[in-house]
PDB file of C-alpha atoms in Angstrom:
ATOM      1  CA  MET A   1     -75.594  -5.397  22.125  1.00 38.00           C
ATOM      2  CA  SER A   2     -75.016  -6.372  25.003  1.00 34.00           C
ATOM      3  CA  PRO A   3     -72.392  -5.295  26.879  1.00 39.00           C
ATOM      4  CA  ALA A   4     -70.616  -8.484  27.542  1.00 39.00           C
ATOM      5  CA  MET A   5     -70.248  -8.807  23.586  1.00 42.00           C
ATOM      6  CA  GLU A   6     -68.523  -5.474  22.476  1.00 60.00           C
ATOM      7  CA  PRO A   7     -64.967  -6.332  24.021  1.00 66.00           C
ATOM      8  CA  ALA A   8     -65.398  -9.470  21.524  1.00 75.00           C
ATOM      9  CA  GLU A   9     -66.224  -7.006  18.941  1.00 74.00           C
ATOM     10  CA  GLY A  10     -63.655  -5.010  19.297  1.00 75.00           C
ATOM     11  CA  SER A  11     -61.175  -7.724  19.030  1.00 85.00           C
ATOM     12  CA  HIS A  12     -62.291  -8.659  15.942  1.00 92.00           C
ATOM     13  CA  LEU A  13     -62.431  -5.129  14.501  1.00 94.00           C
ATOM     14  CA  ASP A  14     -58.329  -5.654  15.400  1.00 94.00           C
ATOM     15  CA  ALA A  15     -58.043  -8.792  13.972  1.00 95.00           C
ATOM     16  CA  LEU A  16     -59.466  -7.391  10.855  1.00 96.00           C
ATOM     17  CA  ALA A  17     -57.233  -4.732  10.900  1.00 97.00           C
ATOM     18  CA  TYR A  18     -54.522  -7.047  11.189  1.00 96.00           C
ATOM     19  CA  LEU A  19     -55.866  -9.071   8.765  1.00 97.00           C
ATOM     20  CA  GLU A  20     -55.512  -6.009   6.372  1.00 97.00           C
ATOM     21  CA  CYS A  21     -52.188  -5.587   6.827  1.00 97.00           C
ATOM     22  CA  ALA A  22     -51.309  -9.017   6.185  1.00 97.00           C
ATOM     23  CA  LEU A  23     -53.739  -8.438   2.535  1.00 96.00           C
ATOM     24  CA  GLY A  24     -51.597  -5.568   1.210  1.00 96.00           C
ATOM     25  CA  LEU A  25     -48.103  -7.576   1.974  1.00 96.00           C
ATOM     26  CA  LEU A  26     -50.319 -10.215   0.008  1.00 96.00           C
ATOM     27  CA  GLY A  27     -51.727  -8.414  -2.120  1.00 94.00           C
ATOM     28  CA  SER A  28     -47.757  -6.177  -3.168  1.00 94.00           C
ATOM     29  CA  VAL A  29     -46.459  -9.652  -3.860  1.00 93.00           C
ATOM     30  CA  LEU A  30     -49.191 -10.717  -6.409  1.00 91.00           C
ATOM     31  CA  LEU A  31     -48.826  -7.348  -8.105  1.00 89.00           C
ATOM     32  CA  LYS A  32     -45.163  -8.108  -8.379  1.00 84.00           C
ATOM     33  CA  LEU A  33     -45.837 -12.107  -9.749  1.00 84.00           C
ATOM     34  CA  VAL A  34     -48.911 -11.205 -12.110  1.00 78.00           C
ATOM     35  CA  ARG A  35     -48.587  -7.036 -13.634  1.00 69.00           C
ATOM     36  CA  SER A  36     -52.077  -5.464 -13.051  1.00 66.00           C
ATOM     37  CA  ALA A  37     -55.060  -6.323 -15.903  1.00 62.00           C
ATOM     38  CA  TYR A  38     -56.536  -2.802 -16.587  1.00 62.00           C
ATOM     39  CA  GLY A  39     -56.117   0.249 -18.734  1.00 61.00           C
ATOM     40  CA  ARG A  40     -52.546   0.329 -20.666  1.00 68.00           C
ATOM     41  CA  TYR A  41     -51.975  -3.049 -18.959  1.00 65.00           C
ATOM     42  CA  ALA A  42     -55.203  -4.328 -20.350  1.00 62.00           C
ATOM     43  CA  SER A  43     -54.621  -7.690 -22.014  1.00 62.00           C
ATOM     44  CA  PRO A  44     -56.001  -7.532 -25.672  1.00 61.00           C
ATOM     45  CA  ARG A  45     -58.105 -10.820 -25.156  1.00 65.00           C
ATOM     46  CA  PRO A  46     -62.050 -11.029 -24.576  1.00 56.00           C
ATOM     47  CA  ALA A  47     -62.812 -10.971 -21.078  1.00 71.00           C
ATOM     48  CA  CYS A  48     -66.283  -8.899 -19.599  1.00 88.00           C
ATOM     49  CA  ARG A  49     -64.889  -5.402 -18.685  1.00 88.00           C
ATOM     50  CA  VAL A  50     -66.862  -1.660 -16.800  1.00 91.00           C
ATOM     51  CA  PRO A  51     -66.935   1.064 -18.861  1.00 91.00           C
ATOM     52  CA  ALA A  52     -64.471   3.039 -16.838  1.00 90.00           C
ATOM     53  CA  ARG A  53     -66.954   5.171 -15.218  1.00 92.00           C
ATOM     54  CA  ALA A  54     -68.953   3.023 -14.030  1.00 94.00           C
ATOM     55  CA  ALA A  55     -66.087   0.924 -12.715  1.00 94.00           C
ATOM     56  CA  TRP A  56     -64.489   3.251 -10.921  1.00 95.00           C
ATOM     57  CA  ALA A  57     -68.073   4.412  -9.513  1.00 95.00           C
ATOM     58  CA  LEU A  58     -69.202   0.901  -8.185  1.00 95.00           C
ATOM     59  CA  GLN A  59     -65.776   0.077  -6.869  1.00 96.00           C
ATOM     60  CA  GLU A  60     -65.423   2.922  -4.910  1.00 97.00           C
ATOM     61  CA  LEU A  61     -68.955   3.781  -3.436  1.00 96.00           C
ATOM     62  CA  PRO A  62     -69.048   0.874  -0.805  1.00 97.00           C
ATOM     63  CA  SER A  63     -66.350   3.019   1.240  1.00 97.00           C
ATOM     64  CA  LEU A  64     -69.706   5.415   0.957  1.00 96.00           C
ATOM     65  CA  ALA A  65     -72.436   3.713   1.135  1.00 97.00           C
ATOM     66  CA  VAL A  66     -71.551   1.290   3.703  1.00 97.00           C
ATOM     67  CA  PRO A  67     -70.379   4.059   6.555  1.00 96.00           C
ATOM     68  CA  LEU A  68     -73.793   5.461   5.805  1.00 95.00           C
ATOM     69  CA  TRP A  69     -75.233   2.448   6.377  1.00 95.00           C
ATOM     70  CA  VAL A  70     -73.585   1.767   9.582  1.00 93.00           C
ATOM     71  CA  CYS A  71     -74.011   4.820  11.299  1.00 91.00           C
ATOM     72  CA  ALA A  72     -78.014   4.992  10.423  1.00 90.00           C
ATOM     73  CA  ARG A  73     -78.576   1.371  10.872  1.00 88.00           C
ATOM     74  CA  THR A  74     -76.746   1.754  15.184  1.00 83.00           C
ATOM     75  CA  ALA A  75     -76.944   4.628  17.548  1.00 82.00           C
ATOM     76  CA  ALA A  76     -73.092   5.354  16.797  1.00 85.00           C
ATOM     77  CA  GLU A  77     -72.553   6.257  20.292  1.00 86.00           C
ATOM     78  CA  ARG A  78     -69.026   7.306  19.400  1.00 91.00           C
ATOM     79  CA  LEU A  79     -70.106   9.946  17.239  1.00 92.00           C
ATOM     80  CA  ARG A  80     -71.812  12.134  19.885  1.00 92.00           C
ATOM     81  CA  HIS A  81     -67.974  13.194  20.113  1.00 94.00           C
ATOM     82  CA  ALA A  82     -66.327  15.782  17.872  1.00 95.00           C
ATOM     83  CA  PRO A  83     -63.033  13.672  17.613  1.00 96.00           C
ATOM     84  CA  ASN A  84     -64.567  10.184  16.093  1.00 96.00           C
ATOM     85  CA  ARG A  85     -67.006  12.699  14.011  1.00 96.00           C
ATOM     86  CA  VAL A  86     -63.763  14.463  12.009  1.00 97.00           C
ATOM     87  CA  LEU A  87     -62.210  11.089  11.624  1.00 98.00           C
ATOM     88  CA  LEU A  88     -65.087   9.033   9.946  1.00 97.00           C
ATOM     89  CA  ALA A  89     -65.358  12.485   7.906  1.00 97.00           C
ATOM     90  CA  MET A  90     -62.174  12.480   6.647  1.00 97.00           C
ATOM     91  CA  PHE A  91     -63.003   9.251   5.579  1.00 98.00           C
ATOM     92  CA  LEU A  92     -66.167   9.993   3.931  1.00 97.00           C
ATOM     93  CA  VAL A  93     -64.869  13.386   1.890  1.00 97.00           C
ATOM     94  CA  HIS A  94     -62.136  11.268  -0.167  1.00 97.00           C
ATOM     95  CA  TYR A  95     -64.743   8.546  -0.905  1.00 97.00           C
ATOM     96  CA  ALA A  96     -67.538  10.857  -1.833  1.00 97.00           C
ATOM     97  CA  GLN A  97     -64.504  12.868  -4.280  1.00 96.00           C
ATOM     98  CA  ARG A  98     -63.268   9.328  -5.702  1.00 96.00           C
ATOM     99  CA  SER A  99     -66.723   7.685  -6.262  1.00 95.00           C
ATOM    100  CA  LEU A 100     -68.739  10.917  -6.585  1.00 95.00           C
ATOM    101  CA  ILE A 101     -66.568  13.001  -8.800  1.00 96.00           C
ATOM    102  CA  PHE A 102     -63.323  11.718 -10.202  1.00 95.00           C
ATOM    103  CA  PRO A 103     -65.391   9.483 -12.534  1.00 94.00           C
ATOM    104  CA  LEU A 104     -67.434  12.063 -14.024  1.00 93.00           C
ATOM    105  CA  LEU A 105     -64.308  13.557 -14.590  1.00 92.00           C
ATOM    106  CA  ILE A 106     -62.906  10.514 -16.251  1.00 89.00           C
ATOM    107  CA  ARG A 107     -62.235  11.291 -20.169  1.00 83.00           C
ATOM    108  CA  GLY A 108     -62.107   8.587 -22.183  1.00 76.00           C
ATOM    109  CA  GLY A 109     -60.686   5.695 -20.314  1.00 77.00           C
ATOM    110  CA  LYS A 110     -60.231   1.716 -21.145  1.00 83.00           C
ATOM    111  CA  PRO A 111     -62.772  -0.340 -19.668  1.00 88.00           C
ATOM    112  CA  MET A 112     -62.278  -2.366 -16.609  1.00 89.00           C
ATOM    113  CA  PRO A 113     -62.269  -6.186 -16.025  1.00 89.00           C
ATOM    114  CA  LEU A 114     -64.820  -7.321 -14.040  1.00 91.00           C
ATOM    115  CA  TYR A 115     -62.944  -9.366 -11.861  1.00 89.00           C
ATOM    116  CA  THR A 116     -60.998  -5.911 -11.181  1.00 90.00           C
ATOM    117  CA  CYS A 117     -63.646  -4.436 -10.468  1.00 93.00           C
ATOM    118  CA  THR A 118     -64.810  -6.682  -8.365  1.00 94.00           C
ATOM    119  CA  LEU A 119     -61.902  -6.975  -5.833  1.00 94.00           C
ATOM    120  CA  ALA A 120     -61.595  -3.644  -5.466  1.00 95.00           C
ATOM    121  CA  PHE A 121     -65.296  -3.394  -4.756  1.00 97.00           C
ATOM    122  CA  THR A 122     -64.821  -6.238  -2.221  1.00 97.00           C
ATOM    123  CA  PHE A 123     -61.354  -4.016  -0.308  1.00 97.00           C
ATOM    124  CA  CYS A 124     -64.174  -1.161  -0.122  1.00 97.00           C
ATOM    125  CA  VAL A 125     -66.990  -2.857   1.117  1.00 97.00           C
ATOM    126  CA  TYR A 126     -64.507  -4.477   4.020  1.00 98.00           C
ATOM    127  CA  ASN A 127     -62.238  -1.599   4.676  1.00 97.00           C
ATOM    128  CA  GLY A 128     -65.792   0.915   4.382  1.00 97.00           C
ATOM    129  CA  TYR A 129     -67.244  -1.697   7.396  1.00 96.00           C
ATOM    130  CA  LEU A 130     -64.126  -1.707   9.622  1.00 97.00           C
ATOM    131  CA  GLN A 131     -62.849   2.305   9.118  1.00 97.00           C
ATOM    132  CA  SER A 132     -66.947   2.506  10.416  1.00 96.00           C
ATOM    133  CA  ARG A 133     -67.717   0.685  12.605  1.00 95.00           C
ATOM    134  CA  TYR A 134     -64.946   1.255  14.969  1.00 95.00           C
ATOM    135  CA  LEU A 135     -65.248   5.186  14.925  1.00 96.00           C
ATOM    136  CA  SER A 136     -68.575   5.030  15.428  1.00 94.00           C
ATOM    137  CA  GLN A 137     -69.218   2.169  18.051  1.00 92.00           C
ATOM    138  CA  TYR A 138     -65.480   1.625  19.625  1.00 92.00           C
ATOM    139  CA  ALA A 139     -63.065   4.225  18.929  1.00 93.00           C
ATOM    140  CA  VAL A 140     -62.833   6.160  22.366  1.00 93.00           C
ATOM    141  CA  TYR A 141     -60.487   9.340  21.856  1.00 95.00           C
ATOM    142  CA  ALA A 142     -60.653  12.451  25.006  1.00 94.00           C
ATOM    143  CA  ASP A 143     -62.585  15.515  23.891  1.00 90.00           C
ATOM    144  CA  ASP A 144     -59.892  17.696  23.332  1.00 94.00           C
ATOM    145  CA  TRP A 145     -57.814  14.734  21.000  1.00 97.00           C
ATOM    146  CA  VAL A 146     -58.464  16.954  17.966  1.00 96.00           C
ATOM    147  CA  THR A 147     -55.524  19.587  19.915  1.00 96.00           C
ATOM    148  CA  ASP A 148     -53.193  16.870  20.124  1.00 97.00           C
ATOM    149  CA  PRO A 149     -50.297  17.066  18.246  1.00 97.00           C
ATOM    150  CA  ARG A 150     -50.894  13.801  16.110  1.00 97.00           C
ATOM    151  CA  PHE A 151     -53.940  14.976  15.130  1.00 98.00           C
ATOM    152  CA  LEU A 152     -52.950  18.266  14.138  1.00 98.00           C
ATOM    153  CA  VAL A 153     -49.770  16.773  12.153  1.00 98.00           C
ATOM    154  CA  GLY A 154     -52.513  13.840  11.165  1.00 98.00           C
ATOM    155  CA  PHE A 155     -55.389  16.138   9.537  1.00 98.00           C
ATOM    156  CA  CYS A 156     -52.605  18.639   8.105  1.00 98.00           C
ATOM    157  CA  LEU A 157     -51.034  15.179   5.972  1.00 98.00           C
ATOM    158  CA  TRP A 158     -54.286  13.991   4.894  1.00 98.00           C
ATOM    159  CA  LEU A 159     -55.145  17.336   3.402  1.00 98.00           C
ATOM    160  CA  ILE A 160     -52.194  17.591   2.045  1.00 98.00           C
ATOM    161  CA  GLY A 161     -51.906  14.211   0.867  1.00 98.00           C
ATOM    162  CA  MET A 162     -55.733  14.677  -0.652  1.00 98.00           C
ATOM    163  CA  LEU A 163     -54.758  18.084  -2.459  1.00 98.00           C
ATOM    164  CA  ILE A 164     -51.699  16.227  -4.325  1.00 97.00           C
ATOM    165  CA  ASN A 165     -53.755  13.574  -5.197  1.00 97.00           C
ATOM    166  CA  ILE A 166     -56.430  15.397  -7.244  1.00 97.00           C
ATOM    167  CA  HIS A 167     -54.195  18.011  -8.539  1.00 97.00           C
ATOM    168  CA  SER A 168     -52.283  15.167 -10.077  1.00 97.00           C
ATOM    169  CA  ASP A 169     -55.162  13.240 -10.970  1.00 95.00           C
ATOM    170  CA  HIS A 170     -56.011  16.903 -13.146  1.00 95.00           C
ATOM    171  CA  ILE A 171     -52.701  16.510 -14.425  1.00 95.00           C
ATOM    172  CA  LEU A 172     -52.862  12.702 -15.847  1.00 93.00           C
ATOM    173  CA  ARG A 173     -56.398  13.888 -17.091  1.00 91.00           C
ATOM    174  CA  ASN A 174     -54.898  16.522 -19.400  1.00 89.00           C
ATOM    175  CA  LEU A 175     -51.829  15.384 -20.926  1.00 87.00           C
ATOM    176  CA  ARG A 176     -53.800  15.176 -24.185  1.00 79.00           C
ATOM    177  CA  LYS A 177     -55.384  17.534 -26.215  1.00 77.00           C
ATOM    178  CA  PRO A 178     -58.261  17.257 -27.678  1.00 71.00           C
ATOM    179  CA  GLY A 179     -58.237  14.947 -30.625  1.00 67.00           C
ATOM    180  CA  GLU A 180     -54.848  13.574 -29.358  1.00 71.00           C
ATOM    181  CA  THR A 181     -54.010   9.881 -28.631  1.00 71.00           C
ATOM    182  CA  GLY A 182     -51.326   7.663 -26.913  1.00 78.00           C
ATOM    183  CA  TYR A 183     -49.532   8.673 -23.723  1.00 85.00           C
ATOM    184  CA  LYS A 184     -47.357  11.202 -22.436  1.00 89.00           C
ATOM    185  CA  ILE A 185     -44.672  12.178 -20.060  1.00 92.00           C
ATOM    186  CA  PRO A 186     -46.735  13.727 -16.923  1.00 94.00           C
ATOM    187  CA  ARG A 187     -45.018  16.910 -16.272  1.00 94.00           C
ATOM    188  CA  GLY A 188     -45.406  19.651 -13.969  1.00 93.00           C
ATOM    189  CA  GLY A 189     -46.480  18.957 -10.061  1.00 93.00           C
ATOM    190  CA  LEU A 190     -45.000  16.352  -8.125  1.00 96.00           C
ATOM    191  CA  PHE A 191     -44.237  14.256 -11.766  1.00 96.00           C
ATOM    192  CA  GLU A 192     -40.951  16.450 -11.744  1.00 95.00           C
ATOM    193  CA  TYR A 193     -39.708  14.231  -8.926  1.00 96.00           C
ATOM    194  CA  VAL A 194     -41.287  11.004  -9.183  1.00 96.00           C
ATOM    195  CA  THR A 195     -43.698   8.780 -11.299  1.00 96.00           C
ATOM    196  CA  ALA A 196     -46.687   8.265  -9.302  1.00 96.00           C
ATOM    197  CA  ALA A 197     -47.729  11.471  -7.636  1.00 97.00           C
ATOM    198  CA  ASN A 198     -51.291  10.522  -7.559  1.00 97.00           C
ATOM    199  CA  TYR A 199     -49.881   7.369  -5.361  1.00 97.00           C
ATOM    200  CA  PHE A 200     -47.924   9.099  -3.121  1.00 97.00           C
ATOM    201  CA  GLY A 201     -50.576  12.439  -2.197  1.00 97.00           C
ATOM    202  CA  GLU A 202     -53.119   8.926  -1.648  1.00 97.00           C
ATOM    203  CA  VAL A 203     -50.134   7.237   0.576  1.00 98.00           C
ATOM    204  CA  VAL A 204     -49.482  10.665   2.141  1.00 98.00           C
ATOM    205  CA  GLU A 205     -53.256  10.877   2.727  1.00 98.00           C
ATOM    206  CA  TRP A 206     -54.019   7.591   4.402  1.00 98.00           C
ATOM    207  CA  CYS A 207     -50.962   7.607   6.682  1.00 98.00           C
ATOM    208  CA  GLY A 208     -52.528  11.543   7.825  1.00 98.00           C
ATOM    209  CA  TYR A 209     -54.962   9.680   8.598  1.00 98.00           C
ATOM    210  CA  ALA A 210     -53.429   6.796  10.693  1.00 98.00           C
ATOM    211  CA  LEU A 211     -51.923   9.152  12.471  1.00 98.00           C
ATOM    212  CA  ALA A 212     -54.606  11.477  13.566  1.00 98.00           C
ATOM    213  CA  SER A 213     -57.114   8.491  14.383  1.00 97.00           C
ATOM    214  CA  TRP A 214     -53.948   6.577  16.281  1.00 97.00           C
ATOM    215  CA  SER A 215     -55.841   3.240  15.747  1.00 96.00           C
ATOM    216  CA  VAL A 216     -54.878  -0.088  14.698  1.00 96.00           C
ATOM    217  CA  GLN A 217     -57.592  -0.174  11.910  1.00 97.00           C
ATOM    218  CA  GLY A 218     -56.020   3.471  10.663  1.00 97.00           C
ATOM    219  CA  GLY A 219     -52.879   2.482  10.548  1.00 97.00           C
ATOM    220  CA  ALA A 220     -53.814  -1.085   8.630  1.00 98.00           C
ATOM    221  CA  PHE A 221     -55.383   1.125   6.088  1.00 98.00           C
ATOM    222  CA  ALA A 222     -52.351   3.084   5.711  1.00 98.00           C
ATOM    223  CA  ALA A 223     -50.276  -0.111   5.386  1.00 98.00           C
ATOM    224  CA  PHE A 224     -52.916  -1.912   3.108  1.00 98.00           C
ATOM    225  CA  THR A 225     -52.451   1.261   0.848  1.00 97.00           C
ATOM    226  CA  PHE A 226     -48.586   1.724   0.671  1.00 97.00           C
ATOM    227  CA  CYS A 227     -47.979  -1.907  -0.241  1.00 96.00           C
ATOM    228  CA  ILE A 228     -50.670  -1.401  -2.879  1.00 96.00           C
ATOM    229  CA  LEU A 229     -49.357   1.780  -4.401  1.00 96.00           C
ATOM    230  CA  VAL A 230     -45.733   0.946  -4.375  1.00 96.00           C
ATOM    231  CA  SER A 231     -46.068  -1.905  -5.827  1.00 94.00           C
ATOM    232  CA  ARG A 232     -48.520  -0.370  -8.660  1.00 94.00           C
ATOM    233  CA  ALA A 233     -45.784   2.388  -9.450  1.00 95.00           C
ATOM    234  CA  GLN A 234     -42.779   0.379  -9.312  1.00 94.00           C
ATOM    235  CA  GLN A 235     -45.180  -0.817 -12.743  1.00 93.00           C
ATOM    236  CA  HIS A 236     -45.579   2.417 -14.118  1.00 93.00           C
ATOM    237  CA  HIS A 237     -41.929   3.614 -13.596  1.00 95.00           C
ATOM    238  CA  GLN A 238     -40.514   0.368 -15.253  1.00 93.00           C
ATOM    239  CA  TRP A 239     -43.277   0.928 -17.912  1.00 93.00           C
ATOM    240  CA  TYR A 240     -42.415   4.538 -18.188  1.00 94.00           C
ATOM    241  CA  LEU A 241     -38.502   3.991 -18.902  1.00 94.00           C
ATOM    242  CA  GLU A 242     -39.304   1.321 -21.707  1.00 92.00           C
ATOM    243  CA  LYS A 243     -41.674   3.229 -23.305  1.00 92.00           C
ATOM    244  CA  PHE A 244     -39.608   6.716 -23.442  1.00 93.00           C
ATOM    245  CA  GLU A 245     -36.297   6.874 -24.135  1.00 91.00           C
ATOM    246  CA  ASP A 246     -36.298  10.409 -22.663  1.00 92.00           C
ATOM    247  CA  TYR A 247     -37.830   9.977 -19.514  1.00 94.00           C
ATOM    248  CA  PRO A 248     -36.539  11.337 -17.149  1.00 93.00           C
ATOM    249  CA  LYS A 249     -33.805   9.483 -15.015  1.00 91.00           C
ATOM    250  CA  PHE A 250     -33.839  11.291 -11.867  1.00 93.00           C
ATOM    251  CA  ARG A 251     -37.229  11.000 -11.228  1.00 95.00           C
ATOM    252  CA  LYS A 252     -38.108   8.288  -8.095  1.00 96.00           C
ATOM    253  CA  ILE A 253     -40.483   6.078  -7.997  1.00 95.00           C
ATOM    254  CA  ILE A 254     -43.722   7.307  -5.457  1.00 94.00           C
ATOM    255  CA  ILE A 255     -41.791   9.049  -2.705  1.00 94.00           C
ATOM    256  CA  PRO A 256     -39.760  12.143  -3.797  1.00 89.00           C
ATOM    257  CA  PHE A 257     -35.745  11.565  -2.865  1.00 81.00           C
ATOM    258  CA  LEU A 258     -36.172   8.105  -1.309  1.00 84.00           C
ATOM    259  CA  LEU A 259     -38.237   5.553  -3.408  1.00 79.00           C
TER     260      LEU A 259
END
């Protein structure tokens, strides 16, 4: 790529980031109008569906595969610098867990509508390209950025958020004993304070990533995640309140003591 073209692509990556923010806001509105259509909310009407394990693996895999492809087919000049490598590794570690490990741990799981899986797959291609292209070609950090307070706090938030997310998923998987069916109220961990502890962990994780990257691209991903997961958490919260008369009324929706 010629030097004259590089600033133009950098601007395009910024535009893609702003578009991601807009898509997050739009998705949040649509989720309030039209409920999610998988899992407990799946329609009984016949539809093309993908088995749960396969759906989760397929829809999350682009966020792992696309960055690897982007870095393999280009010079990836900026990855010579430690901050860029660490930030991209943070992104890849999450999606290695989500696409390769998380699906194998699913117990049962209702099939996912094909269109829901397709939308998630498309977003992961989009965001995987955006984050990896920016970090591998355009993100400029001082070599000592990894000691900057913004990076250190962001990295800690990312790690804490990922651990909360993984632990909360573990609690949800183990709600039922072997042979049991039906839904139960989650107990333990941050579920004692919020309905969507797993979503809270993911929001914290990507807000930490955004702070550590200090970029429009990282901020756009955090904003998109927040918009979508807050809307889904509100749906879950309302469902639990309607389903269980003894559901703890003091629990917040997604953010302890706030929302």
